[in-house]
Coordinates of C-alpha atoms in Angstrom, one line a residue:
M25 CA -0.3 0.3 0.1
T26 CA 1.1 3.4 -1.0
S27 CA 0.6 6.0 1.2
M28 CA 1.5 9.9 1.3
E29 CA 2.7 12.5 4.0
Y30 CA 0.5 15.2 4.8
Q31 CA 1.0 18.4 6.7
V32 CA -1.9 18.1 9.1
E33 CA -2.5 21.8 11.3
V34 CA -4.2 22.4 14.1
I35 CA -5.5 26.0 15.9
I36 CA -6.1 25.5 19.6
R37 CA -7.4 28.5 21.0
N38 CA -10.6 29.6 24.0
K39 CA -13.8 29.3 23.6
K40 CA -15.4 32.7 24.1
V41 CA -17.2 32.1 27.2
A42 CA -13.7 31.9 28.1
R43 CA -11.6 34.3 29.5
D44 CA -7.8 35.4 27.0
P45 CA -5.4 37.4 29.7
E46 CA -2.6 37.2 26.7
A47 CA -5.1 38.0 23.8
E48 CA -6.3 41.5 26.7
T49 CA -3.1 42.2 27.1
I50 CA -1.8 42.7 23.2
F51 CA -4.9 44.8 22.8
N52 CA -4.8 46.9 26.0
E53 CA -0.8 47.9 24.9
L54 CA -2.9 48.7 21.3
V55 CA -5.3 51.0 22.8
S56 CA -2.3 53.1 24.7
R57 CA -0.9 53.5 20.8
S58 CA -3.3 55.2 19.6
N59 CA -1.9 54.6 16.1
L60 CA -0.9 51.1 15.8
G61 CA -4.2 49.8 16.9
K62 CA -6.8 52.3 16.0
D63 CA -8.4 49.9 14.3
V64 CA -8.5 46.9 16.4
T65 CA -11.9 45.8 17.4
S66 CA -10.9 43.2 19.2
L67 CA -8.6 39.9 19.1
R68 CA -8.1 36.7 20.6
T69 CA -4.8 34.8 20.9
G70 CA -4.0 30.5 20.3
K71 CA -1.7 28.1 19.4
W72 CA -1.3 26.6 16.4
F73 CA 1.3 23.1 15.1
L74 CA 1.7 21.5 12.1
F75 CA 2.2 18.0 12.1
N76 CA 3.5 15.7 9.8
V77 CA 1.9 12.6 9.0
V78 CA 2.3 9.2 7.1
A79 CA -1.3 8.2 5.8
D80 CA -3.5 6.8 3.6
S81 CA -5.6 9.9 2.6
E82 CA -6.3 13.0 4.0
E83 CA -9.3 12.0 6.2
S84 CA -7.3 9.6 7.9
A85 CA -4.2 12.1 8.3
I86 CA -6.9 14.1 10.1
E87 CA -8.5 11.3 11.6
K88 CA -5.0 10.0 13.3
V89 CA -4.0 13.8 14.4
T90 CA -7.1 14.8 15.6
R91 CA -6.9 11.8 17.8
L92 CA -3.2 12.3 18.9
C93 CA -4.0 15.9 19.8
K94 CA -6.7 14.0 22.2
E95 CA -5.0 11.4 23.9
L96 CA -2.1 14.0 24.4
R97 CA -4.7 16.3 25.4
I98 CA -2.4 19.3 24.4
F99 CA -5.9 20.7 25.4
N100 CA -8.9 22.0 27.8
P101 CA -11.4 21.5 25.7
V102 CA -13.8 22.9 28.9
I103 CA -12.4 26.0 28.3
H104 CA -10.8 25.7 25.0
E105 CA -11.3 24.3 20.7
M106 CA -9.8 22.8 18.3
E107 CA -9.6 23.2 14.9
V108 CA -8.1 20.3 12.9
R109 CA -8.2 20.0 8.6
L110 CA -5.3 19.9 5.9
Y111 CA -2.6 22.1 5.7
K112 CA -0.9 20.8 2.5
S113 CA -0.5 17.2 1.1
S114 CA 2.5 17.0 0.3
S115 CA 4.2 14.8 -3.0
T116 CA 5.9 12.7 -1.3
Q117 CA 4.8 9.3 -1.8
I118 CA 5.9 6.7 0.6
S119 CA 5.2 2.5 -0.4
G120 CA 5.3 -0.2 2.6
Y121 CA 4.1 2.0 5.2

């Protein structure tokens, strides 16, 4: 079976109901420097991960990364939301997987 290498991105951010102290601090700095942040009305922060994964399909790559993130608990589902999506697929074919 021939597998491909895929890049899968994961975005983790606070749920809208959860406070985002880091974003609040950055936003307050922007507002205090009016020439820099006069057009910024809100701000949220998060984490971004990029995984290179060998899989048989795009769907399988996304499923693998989703399962990995949940098992490793790299986010807290009570206060965070997680978005997993294909970043891009590589043209690298890997035989024997």
